[in-house]
Amino acid sequence: MNESMDTRAPVTADGRTVGVAVIGAGIMGTAHAASAVADPRARVVGVASLPLDGARELANQCGAEEATDDYRHLLSRDDVDLVCIATPDNLHTEIAVAAAEAGKSFLVEKPLATSLADADKIIAAVERSGVNAMTCFNHRWIPSYAAAHEEVARGGLGTPRMAYARKNDRIFVPTHMLSWAPGTTPAWFLSSHDIDLVCWYMGEPAVEVYATAVRGVLHSRGIETPDAVQAQVRFAGGGVATFESCWTYPDTFPTMTDSFIEVVGTAGVIHLDRKADQLEVSTADRYEYPRTSIMPTIHGRQSGALAAAVSHMVDCVITGAEPLISLASSRHVTAILDAIHHSIDAGGSVPVER
């Protein structure tokens, strides 16, 4: 992710590469920058982050001209066409609205926002400005998940009636990887991907949620967020889905994320077990399933589903095409998650706002 930036060839209609600004220099910001570097039609022109040292380090890695602790500096640049927003879950709204108001297309990490009011602010700003915008539900670019959607769409399962999805992490994630874990929950952080996928497969809106949360392990470590959340969601056509998210697996579990989706239809069933990601490694000191589908480095280049999602947004900037994932569908994911957390607080079922 270092030397290739200097050899970018102009490929857009106006004879230049797509200028990318990356906001956030953590794990996902670094991956977004690497994904832009891997696309020969794009170049990273700037990185914004707090603290500034993170922005400087990432800008140096990807050959960006500017590193700043004020993202507004990047939004004011004429050579920025696409903004990748890779900040913590609860910090998307202000930046996304500012990007739209500056006339910049953007790709924002999931979820779109952590409240319906914030999601609506973002959508309103995009509608006023006319920019292209998409939530980075990158799992739609995992080949098996995309193939599953094609199978459902062609009627191979009949009518989808039931789904189950779990995405459970090692305890390393909330205790070491995320400094902002108290500001989110396993449902916001993990189930957002699964809810997007299951809604994609079910093809109809959710209408009601009943959810419960389990607490204790993280509380004992001074981290005020649930250990696990389980929610049952009812859809408009009568289908149901269960979403499970947990991030207190022991760190000895052989993969960082235990991920599984089942979709049951009137004429068939699909299982999507991503735990192994087709790679199993055993050495003298470890046994694990390394993750290879989302953001692997292959032959020195960022690859996988995240890179494909970033390249899709580069396509949209160049051609003006609508992104695969609409903001309306992303708002519905936020509505379901909002209902999940209201249900936890209320101790009963709650409707999903339409």
mmCIF file of C-alpha atoms in Angstrom:
data_model
loop_
_atom_site.group_PDB
_atom_site.id
_atom_site.type_symbol
_atom_site.label_atom_id
_atom_site.label_comp_id
_atom_site.label_asym_id
_atom_site.label_seq_id
_atom_site.Cartn_x
_atom_site.Cartn_y
_atom_site.Cartn_z
ATOM 1 C CA MET A 1 0.000 0.000 0.000
ATOM 2 C CA ASN A 2 2.927 2.392 -0.462
ATOM 3 C CA GLU A 3 4.719 2.713 -3.808
ATOM 4 C CA SER A 4 1.871 2.091 -6.267
ATOM 5 C CA MET A 5 0.235 5.474 -5.629
ATOM 6 C CA ASP A 6 2.828 7.299 -7.752
ATOM 7 C CA THR A 7 1.897 5.449 -10.939
ATOM 8 C CA ARG A 8 -1.829 6.103 -11.067
ATOM 9 C CA ALA A 9 -3.083 6.563 -14.621
ATOM 10 C CA PRO A 10 -5.936 8.989 -15.410
ATOM 11 C CA VAL A 11 -9.011 6.938 -16.264
ATOM 12 C CA THR A 12 -12.101 9.072 -15.570
ATOM 13 C CA ALA A 13 -14.081 10.936 -18.226
ATOM 14 C CA ASP A 14 -12.361 14.218 -17.373
ATOM 15 C CA GLY A 15 -8.910 12.637 -17.551
ATOM 16 C CA ARG A 16 -8.025 12.152 -13.893
ATOM 17 C CA THR A 17 -8.230 9.585 -11.146
ATOM 18 C CA VAL A 18 -10.942 9.599 -8.484
ATOM 19 C CA GLY A 19 -9.658 11.500 -5.469
ATOM 20 C CA VAL A 20 -10.466 9.736 -2.190
ATOM 21 C CA ALA A 21 -10.464 11.219 1.304
ATOM 22 C CA VAL A 22 -10.388 8.771 4.214
ATOM 23 C CA ILE A 23 -11.811 9.909 7.540
ATOM 24 C CA GLY A 24 -10.700 7.660 10.367
ATOM 25 C CA ALA A 25 -7.323 5.951 10.599
ATOM 26 C CA GLY A 26 -8.180 2.886 12.641
ATOM 27 C CA ILE A 27 -8.591 -0.676 11.405
ATOM 28 C CA MET A 28 -11.367 0.134 8.940
ATOM 29 C CA GLY A 29 -9.920 3.479 7.839
ATOM 30 C CA THR A 30 -6.655 1.737 7.046
ATOM 31 C CA ALA A 31 -8.549 -0.939 5.101
ATOM 32 C CA HIS A 32 -10.538 1.662 3.143
ATOM 33 C CA ALA A 33 -7.319 3.466 2.225
ATOM 34 C CA ALA A 34 -5.711 0.196 1.116
ATOM 35 C CA SER A 35 -8.793 -0.607 -0.955
ATOM 36 C CA ALA A 36 -8.584 2.756 -2.728
ATOM 37 C CA VAL A 37 -4.875 2.224 -3.378
ATOM 38 C CA ALA A 38 -5.677 -1.167 -4.915
ATOM 39 C CA ASP A 39 -8.031 0.415 -7.488
ATOM 40 C CA PRO A 40 -6.027 1.916 -10.385
ATOM 41 C CA ARG A 41 -8.795 4.459 -11.013
ATOM 42 C CA ALA A 42 -8.460 6.028 -7.553
ATOM 43 C CA ARG A 43 -5.900 7.722 -5.346
ATOM 44 C CA VAL A 44 -5.999 8.721 -1.680
ATOM 45 C CA VAL A 45 -5.423 12.485 -1.483
ATOM 46 C CA GLY A 46 -5.894 12.947 2.256
ATOM 47 C CA VAL A 47 -6.542 11.317 5.624
ATOM 48 C CA ALA A 48 -8.268 12.871 8.638
ATOM 49 C CA SER A 49 -8.099 11.395 12.110
ATOM 50 C CA LEU A 50 -7.916 12.121 15.800
ATOM 51 C CA PRO A 51 -5.208 11.973 17.004
ATOM 52 C CA LEU A 52 -3.294 13.554 14.135
ATOM 53 C CA ASP A 53 -0.455 11.023 14.404
ATOM 54 C CA GLY A 54 -2.785 8.299 13.096
ATOM 55 C CA ALA A 55 -3.667 10.400 10.062
ATOM 56 C CA ARG A 56 -0.011 11.121 9.378
ATOM 57 C CA GLU A 57 0.961 7.464 9.596
ATOM 58 C CA LEU A 58 -1.818 6.308 7.278
ATOM 59 C CA ALA A 59 -1.234 9.162 4.819
ATOM 60 C CA ASN A 60 2.404 8.149 4.627
ATOM 61 C CA GLN A 61 1.470 4.521 4.006
ATOM 62 C CA CYS A 62 -0.857 5.297 1.112
ATOM 63 C CA GLY A 63 0.996 8.256 -0.419
ATOM 64 C CA ALA A 64 -1.659 10.851 0.463
ATOM 65 C CA GLU A 65 -0.750 14.519 0.214
ATOM 66 C CA GLU A 66 -2.545 15.710 3.349
ATOM 67 C CA ALA A 67 -2.954 14.508 6.908
ATOM 68 C CA THR A 68 -5.219 16.509 9.181
ATOM 69 C CA ASP A 69 -7.159 16.351 12.430
ATOM 70 C CA ASP A 70 -10.017 18.353 10.855
ATOM 71 C CA TYR A 71 -11.958 16.446 8.225
ATOM 72 C CA ARG A 72 -13.425 19.695 6.911
ATOM 73 C CA HIS A 73 -10.064 20.516 5.341
ATOM 74 C CA LEU A 74 -10.446 17.457 3.127
ATOM 75 C CA LEU A 75 -14.049 18.283 2.218
ATOM 76 C CA SER A 76 -12.914 21.680 0.949
ATOM 77 C CA ARG A 77 -10.457 20.164 -1.536
ATOM 78 C CA ASP A 78 -11.471 20.299 -5.186
ATOM 79 C CA ASP A 79 -9.661 17.037 -5.915
ATOM 80 C CA VAL A 80 -11.740 15.000 -3.446
ATOM 81 C CA ASP A 81 -14.515 13.106 -5.251
ATOM 82 C CA LEU A 82 -15.250 10.318 -2.777
ATOM 83 C CA VAL A 83 -15.134 10.301 1.018
ATOM 84 C CA CYS A 84 -14.703 7.069 2.980
ATOM 85 C CA ILE A 85 -16.119 7.548 6.487
ATOM 86 C CA ALA A 86 -14.600 4.969 8.820
ATOM 87 C CA THR A 87 -15.207 6.462 12.257
ATOM 88 C CA PRO A 88 -16.879 4.778 15.273
ATOM 89 C CA ASP A 89 -20.569 3.880 14.869
ATOM 90 C CA ASN A 90 -21.937 6.938 16.682
ATOM 91 C CA LEU A 91 -19.786 9.480 14.788
ATOM 92 C CA HIS A 92 -21.056 8.998 11.234
ATOM 93 C CA THR A 93 -23.818 11.572 11.053
ATOM 94 C CA GLU A 94 -22.028 14.918 11.265
ATOM 95 C CA ILE A 95 -19.352 13.849 8.787
ATOM 96 C CA ALA A 96 -21.796 12.299 6.295
ATOM 97 C CA VAL A 97 -24.020 15.396 6.338
ATOM 98 C CA ALA A 98 -20.986 17.668 5.897
ATOM 99 C CA ALA A 99 -19.713 15.537 2.985
ATOM 100 C CA ALA A 100 -23.073 15.732 1.219
ATOM 101 C CA GLU A 101 -23.284 19.495 1.794
ATOM 102 C CA ALA A 102 -19.805 19.831 0.298
ATOM 103 C CA GLY A 103 -20.979 17.963 -2.801
ATOM 104 C CA LYS A 104 -18.852 14.879 -2.106
ATOM 105 C CA SER A 105 -20.043 11.338 -2.708
ATOM 106 C CA PHE A 106 -19.371 9.122 0.277
ATOM 107 C CA LEU A 107 -19.111 5.538 1.497
ATOM 108 C CA VAL A 108 -19.899 5.284 5.209
ATOM 109 C CA GLU A 109 -19.099 2.303 7.404
ATOM 110 C CA LYS A 110 -22.020 0.332 8.772
ATOM 111 C CA PRO A 111 -24.410 1.097 10.323
ATOM 112 C CA LEU A 112 -25.567 4.222 8.492
ATOM 113 C CA ALA A 113 -26.361 5.815 11.858
ATOM 114 C CA THR A 114 -27.239 4.745 15.395
ATOM 115 C CA SER A 115 -30.599 6.511 15.508
ATOM 116 C CA LEU A 116 -33.416 7.035 13.037
ATOM 117 C CA ALA A 117 -33.209 10.797 13.504
ATOM 118 C CA ASP A 118 -29.552 10.732 12.464
ATOM 119 C CA ALA A 119 -30.252 8.415 9.527
ATOM 120 C CA ASP A 120 -32.924 10.833 8.327
ATOM 121 C CA LYS A 121 -30.524 13.788 8.625
ATOM 122 C CA ILE A 122 -28.034 11.982 6.394
ATOM 123 C CA ILE A 123 -30.658 10.980 3.828
ATOM 124 C CA ALA A 124 -32.084 14.503 3.698
ATOM 125 C CA ALA A 125 -28.616 15.967 3.103
ATOM 126 C CA VAL A 126 -27.955 13.471 0.301
ATOM 127 C CA GLU A 127 -31.304 14.191 -1.326
ATOM 128 C CA ARG A 128 -30.625 17.951 -1.219
ATOM 129 C CA SER A 129 -27.160 17.629 -2.716
ATOM 130 C CA GLY A 130 -27.735 14.813 -5.215
ATOM 131 C CA VAL A 131 -24.439 13.080 -4.397
ATOM 132 C CA ASN A 132 -23.988 9.308 -4.500
ATOM 133 C CA ALA A 133 -23.865 7.694 -1.079
ATOM 134 C CA MET A 134 -23.820 4.148 0.279
ATOM 135 C CA THR A 135 -23.425 2.322 3.563
ATOM 136 C CA CYS A 136 -20.533 -0.131 3.436
ATOM 137 C CA PHE A 137 -22.394 -3.385 3.998
ATOM 138 C CA ASN A 138 -19.456 -5.132 2.378
ATOM 139 C CA HIS A 139 -20.810 -8.646 2.994
ATOM 140 C CA ARG A 140 -22.927 -8.247 -0.136
ATOM 141 C CA TRP A 141 -19.652 -8.646 -2.071
ATOM 142 C CA ILE A 142 -18.672 -11.930 -0.397
ATOM 143 C CA PRO A 143 -19.168 -14.385 -3.287
ATOM 144 C CA SER A 144 -21.154 -16.980 -1.329
ATOM 145 C CA TYR A 145 -23.525 -14.355 0.099
ATOM 146 C CA ALA A 146 -24.086 -12.787 -3.327
ATOM 147 C CA ALA A 147 -24.668 -16.255 -4.837
ATOM 148 C CA ALA A 148 -27.191 -16.983 -2.075
ATOM 149 C CA HIS A 149 -29.137 -13.862 -3.037
ATOM 150 C CA GLU A 150 -29.181 -14.961 -6.674
ATOM 151 C CA GLU A 151 -30.498 -18.372 -5.609
ATOM 152 C CA VAL A 152 -33.280 -16.749 -3.581
ATOM 153 C CA ALA A 153 -34.078 -14.249 -6.363
ATOM 154 C CA ARG A 154 -34.489 -16.981 -8.979
ATOM 155 C CA GLY A 155 -36.954 -18.791 -6.720
ATOM 156 C CA GLY A 156 -34.739 -21.727 -5.813
ATOM 157 C CA LEU A 157 -35.884 -21.626 -2.178
ATOM 158 C CA GLY A 158 -39.496 -20.845 -2.917
ATOM 159 C CA THR A 159 -40.635 -18.093 -0.550
ATOM 160 C CA PRO A 160 -38.196 -17.311 2.318
ATOM 161 C CA ARG A 161 -40.032 -17.910 5.606
ATOM 162 C CA MET A 162 -37.393 -18.208 8.316
ATOM 163 C CA ALA A 163 -33.815 -17.089 8.903
ATOM 164 C CA TYR A 164 -31.218 -17.392 11.610
ATOM 165 C CA ALA A 165 -28.044 -15.332 11.764
ATOM 166 C CA ARG A 166 -25.280 -15.163 14.319
ATOM 167 C CA LYS A 167 -22.144 -13.098 14.379
ATOM 168 C CA ASN A 168 -20.140 -13.645 17.553
ATOM 169 C CA ASP A 169 -16.703 -12.233 18.359
ATOM 170 C CA ARG A 170 -13.850 -13.055 20.652
ATOM 171 C CA ILE A 171 -13.728 -10.953 23.818
ATOM 172 C CA PHE A 172 -10.604 -9.322 22.380
ATOM 173 C CA VAL A 173 -12.857 -7.096 20.263
ATOM 174 C CA PRO A 174 -14.650 -5.105 23.010
ATOM 175 C CA THR A 175 -11.749 -5.249 25.476
ATOM 176 C CA HIS A 176 -8.778 -4.425 23.232
ATOM 177 C CA MET A 177 -9.691 -3.769 19.597
ATOM 178 C CA LEU A 178 -12.416 -1.159 20.172
ATOM 179 C CA SER A 179 -11.638 1.682 22.549
ATOM 180 C CA TRP A 180 -15.223 2.852 21.970
ATOM 181 C CA ALA A 181 -17.022 -0.407 22.844
ATOM 182 C CA PRO A 182 -19.053 1.292 25.643
ATOM 183 C CA GLY A 183 -20.524 3.549 22.947
ATOM 184 C CA THR A 184 -22.039 0.666 20.995
ATOM 185 C CA THR A 185 -23.434 -2.842 21.491
ATOM 186 C CA PRO A 186 -22.801 -6.222 19.860
ATOM 187 C CA ALA A 187 -26.044 -5.757 17.914
ATOM 188 C CA TRP A 188 -25.025 -2.392 16.436
ATOM 189 C CA PHE A 189 -21.480 -3.542 15.757
ATOM 190 C CA LEU A 190 -22.129 -7.096 14.542
ATOM 191 C CA SER A 191 -25.789 -7.739 13.652
ATOM 192 C CA SER A 192 -26.027 -4.773 11.281
ATOM 193 C CA HIS A 193 -24.324 -6.845 8.561
ATOM 194 C CA ASP A 194 -26.622 -9.816 9.171
ATOM 195 C CA ILE A 195 -29.783 -7.693 9.262
ATOM 196 C CA ASP A 196 -28.850 -6.110 5.934
ATOM 197 C CA LEU A 197 -28.292 -9.531 4.379
ATOM 198 C CA VAL A 198 -31.407 -11.201 5.770
ATOM 199 C CA CYS A 199 -33.611 -8.272 4.691
ATOM 200 C CA TRP A 200 -31.998 -8.579 1.238
ATOM 201 C CA TYR A 201 -32.886 -12.266 1.157
ATOM 202 C CA MET A 202 -36.384 -11.953 2.645
ATOM 203 C CA GLY A 203 -37.325 -9.191 0.219
ATOM 204 C CA GLU A 204 -39.863 -7.574 2.536
ATOM 205 C CA PRO A 205 -39.793 -5.110 5.437
ATOM 206 C CA ALA A 206 -39.583 -6.035 9.106
ATOM 207 C CA VAL A 207 -42.548 -4.962 11.222
ATOM 208 C CA GLU A 208 -41.977 -6.160 14.801
ATOM 209 C CA VAL A 209 -39.081 -7.012 17.126
ATOM 210 C CA TYR A 210 -38.667 -8.796 20.453
ATOM 211 C CA ALA A 211 -35.160 -8.704 21.914
ATOM 212 C CA THR A 212 -33.255 -9.480 25.089
ATOM 213 C CA ALA A 213 -29.708 -8.716 26.253
ATOM 214 C CA VAL A 214 -27.262 -10.548 28.500
ATOM 215 C CA ARG A 215 -24.845 -8.588 30.709
ATOM 216 C CA GLY A 216 -22.141 -9.371 33.244
ATOM 217 C CA VAL A 217 -18.792 -10.367 31.748
ATOM 218 C CA LEU A 218 -17.941 -7.000 30.232
ATOM 219 C CA HIS A 219 -19.541 -5.125 33.142
ATOM 220 C CA SER A 220 -17.125 -6.910 35.479
ATOM 221 C CA ARG A 221 -14.286 -5.455 33.392
ATOM 222 C CA GLY A 222 -15.660 -1.923 33.571
ATOM 223 C CA ILE A 223 -17.096 -1.945 30.023
ATOM 224 C CA GLU A 224 -20.741 -0.908 30.137
ATOM 225 C CA THR A 225 -22.257 -2.692 27.164
ATOM 226 C CA PRO A 226 -24.152 -5.991 26.770
ATOM 227 C CA ASP A 227 -22.246 -9.249 26.408
ATOM 228 C CA ALA A 228 -24.836 -10.562 23.953
ATOM 229 C CA VAL A 229 -28.105 -9.671 22.271
ATOM 230 C CA GLN A 230 -30.682 -11.984 20.741
ATOM 231 C CA ALA A 231 -33.621 -10.666 18.747
ATOM 232 C CA GLN A 232 -36.551 -12.175 16.911
ATOM 233 C CA VAL A 233 -37.844 -10.122 14.010
ATOM 234 C CA ARG A 234 -41.195 -10.597 12.238
ATOM 235 C CA PHE A 235 -41.546 -9.539 8.607
ATOM 236 C CA ALA A 236 -44.545 -8.089 6.788
ATOM 237 C CA GLY A 237 -45.320 -11.329 4.946
ATOM 238 C CA GLY A 238 -45.217 -13.436 8.107
ATOM 239 C CA GLY A 239 -41.597 -14.619 7.900
ATOM 240 C CA VAL A 240 -39.408 -14.552 10.999
ATOM 241 C CA ALA A 241 -35.687 -14.201 11.661
ATOM 242 C CA THR A 242 -33.494 -14.570 14.730
ATOM 243 C CA PHE A 243 -30.373 -12.434 15.092
ATOM 244 C CA GLU A 244 -27.699 -13.357 17.612
ATOM 245 C CA SER A 245 -24.675 -11.234 18.479
ATOM 246 C CA CYS A 246 -22.145 -11.888 21.213
ATOM 247 C CA TRP A 247 -18.617 -10.643 21.818
ATOM 248 C CA THR A 248 -17.432 -12.586 24.839
ATOM 249 C CA TYR A 249 -16.160 -15.748 23.131
ATOM 250 C CA PRO A 250 -12.836 -16.808 24.687
ATOM 251 C CA ASP A 251 -9.756 -15.632 22.818
ATOM 252 C CA THR A 252 -8.819 -19.269 22.271
ATOM 253 C CA PHE A 253 -11.687 -19.601 19.755
ATOM 254 C CA PRO A 254 -10.041 -20.429 16.408
ATOM 255 C CA THR A 255 -11.490 -17.454 14.507
ATOM 256 C CA MET A 256 -12.047 -13.830 15.483
ATOM 257 C CA THR A 257 -15.665 -14.033 14.298
ATOM 258 C CA ASP A 258 -18.058 -16.976 14.330
ATOM 259 C CA SER A 259 -20.442 -16.140 11.470
ATOM 260 C CA PHE A 260 -23.376 -18.221 10.224
ATOM 261 C CA ILE A 261 -26.597 -17.534 8.299
ATOM 262 C CA GLU A 262 -29.463 -19.896 7.487
ATOM 263 C CA VAL A 263 -32.396 -19.047 5.222
ATOM 264 C CA VAL A 264 -35.319 -21.484 5.064
ATOM 265 C CA GLY A 265 -37.853 -21.195 2.259
ATOM 266 C CA THR A 266 -40.956 -23.071 1.255
ATOM 267 C CA ALA A 267 -38.895 -25.157 -1.202
ATOM 268 C CA GLY A 268 -35.323 -25.159 0.075
ATOM 269 C CA VAL A 269 -32.698 -24.002 2.554
ATOM 270 C CA ILE A 270 -29.365 -22.174 2.354
ATOM 271 C CA HIS A 271 -26.553 -22.358 4.899
ATOM 272 C CA LEU A 272 -23.745 -19.802 4.891
ATOM 273 C CA ASP A 273 -21.041 -20.814 7.361
ATOM 274 C CA ARG A 274 -18.125 -18.384 7.143
ATOM 275 C CA LYS A 275 -16.279 -19.551 10.213
ATOM 276 C CA ALA A 276 -13.438 -21.239 8.377
ATOM 277 C CA ASP A 277 -13.281 -18.924 5.315
ATOM 278 C CA GLN A 278 -11.808 -21.951 3.489
ATOM 279 C CA LEU A 279 -8.483 -21.727 5.366
ATOM 280 C CA GLU A 280 -7.369 -23.728 8.392
ATOM 281 C CA VAL A 281 -3.959 -23.262 10.006
ATOM 282 C CA SER A 282 -2.324 -25.368 12.704
ATOM 283 C CA THR A 283 1.190 -24.675 13.983
ATOM 284 C CA ALA A 284 3.155 -25.451 17.118
ATOM 285 C CA ASP A 285 1.638 -22.457 18.921
ATOM 286 C CA ARG A 286 -1.775 -21.837 17.391
ATOM 287 C CA TYR A 287 -4.837 -23.328 15.711
ATOM 288 C CA GLU A 288 -7.031 -20.916 13.786
ATOM 289 C CA TYR A 289 -9.215 -20.070 10.819
ATOM 290 C CA PRO A 290 -7.728 -16.842 9.394
ATOM 291 C CA ARG A 291 -10.251 -14.451 7.868
ATOM 292 C CA THR A 292 -9.850 -14.138 4.117
ATOM 293 C CA SER A 293 -13.144 -12.922 2.650
ATOM 294 C CA ILE A 294 -13.464 -9.306 3.847
ATOM 295 C CA MET A 295 -10.082 -7.594 3.547
ATOM 296 C CA PRO A 296 -7.208 -9.964 2.776
ATOM 297 C CA THR A 297 -3.958 -8.811 1.234
ATOM 298 C CA ILE A 298 -3.295 -10.844 -1.915
ATOM 299 C CA HIS A 299 0.009 -10.435 -3.766
ATOM 300 C CA GLY A 300 0.625 -7.173 -1.945
ATOM 301 C CA ARG A 301 -2.782 -5.664 -2.736
ATOM 302 C CA GLN A 302 -5.907 -5.218 -0.637
ATOM 303 C CA SER A 303 -8.594 -7.567 -1.941
ATOM 304 C CA GLY A 304 -11.842 -9.125 -0.797
ATOM 305 C CA ALA A 305 -15.330 -7.797 -0.151
ATOM 306 C CA LEU A 306 -14.336 -4.409 1.261
ATOM 307 C CA ALA A 307 -12.121 -3.599 -1.722
ATOM 308 C CA ALA A 308 -14.988 -4.621 -4.018
ATOM 309 C CA ALA A 309 -17.381 -2.292 -2.189
ATOM 310 C CA VAL A 310 -14.931 0.617 -2.450
ATOM 311 C CA SER A 311 -14.401 -0.087 -6.157
ATOM 312 C CA HIS A 312 -18.174 -0.167 -6.618
ATOM 313 C CA MET A 313 -18.383 3.361 -5.218
ATOM 314 C CA VAL A 314 -15.523 4.443 -7.501
ATOM 315 C CA ASP A 315 -17.645 3.059 -10.378
ATOM 316 C CA CYS A 316 -20.605 5.117 -9.176
ATOM 317 C CA VAL A 317 -18.529 8.296 -8.981
ATOM 318 C CA ILE A 318 -17.213 7.755 -12.517
ATOM 319 C CA THR A 319 -20.477 6.701 -14.168
ATOM 320 C CA GLY A 320 -23.117 8.343 -11.969
ATOM 321 C CA ALA A 321 -24.812 4.974 -11.476
ATOM 322 C CA GLU A 322 -26.901 4.346 -8.356
ATOM 323 C CA PRO A 323 -25.084 2.356 -5.642
ATOM 324 C CA LEU A 324 -26.144 -1.256 -5.103
ATOM 325 C CA ILE A 325 -27.230 -0.542 -1.515
ATOM 326 C CA SER A 326 -29.770 2.244 -1.147
ATOM 327 C CA LEU A 327 -29.814 4.582 1.833
ATOM 328 C CA ALA A 328 -33.479 3.626 2.301
ATOM 329 C CA SER A 329 -32.506 -0.011 2.894
ATOM 330 C CA SER A 330 -29.728 1.108 5.247
ATOM 331 C CA ARG A 331 -32.246 3.245 7.143
ATOM 332 C CA HIS A 332 -34.413 0.134 7.548
ATOM 333 C CA VAL A 333 -31.460 -1.706 9.108
ATOM 334 C CA THR A 334 -31.100 1.183 11.550
ATOM 335 C CA ALA A 335 -34.860 1.054 12.233
ATOM 336 C CA ILE A 336 -34.635 -2.652 13.100
ATOM 337 C CA LEU A 337 -31.630 -2.099 15.348
ATOM 338 C CA ASP A 338 -33.357 0.855 16.981
ATOM 339 C CA ALA A 339 -36.373 -1.365 17.659
ATOM 340 C CA ILE A 340 -34.096 -4.099 19.067
ATOM 341 C CA HIS A 341 -32.667 -1.720 21.653
ATOM 342 C CA HIS A 342 -36.080 -0.259 22.495
ATOM 343 C CA SER A 343 -37.370 -3.806 22.990
ATOM 344 C CA ILE A 344 -34.500 -4.604 25.349
ATOM 345 C CA ASP A 345 -35.334 -1.523 27.417
ATOM 346 C CA ALA A 346 -39.100 -2.136 27.333
ATOM 347 C CA GLY A 347 -38.954 -5.864 28.021
ATOM 348 C CA GLY A 348 -41.441 -6.658 25.279
ATOM 349 C CA SER A 349 -42.099 -6.516 21.555
ATOM 350 C CA VAL A 350 -42.016 -3.187 19.723
ATOM 351 C CA PRO A 351 -42.932 -2.194 16.170
ATOM 352 C CA VAL A 352 -40.296 -1.329 13.586
ATOM 353 C CA GLU A 353 -40.757 2.242 12.388
ATOM 354 C CA ARG A 354 -41.589 2.304 8.685
#
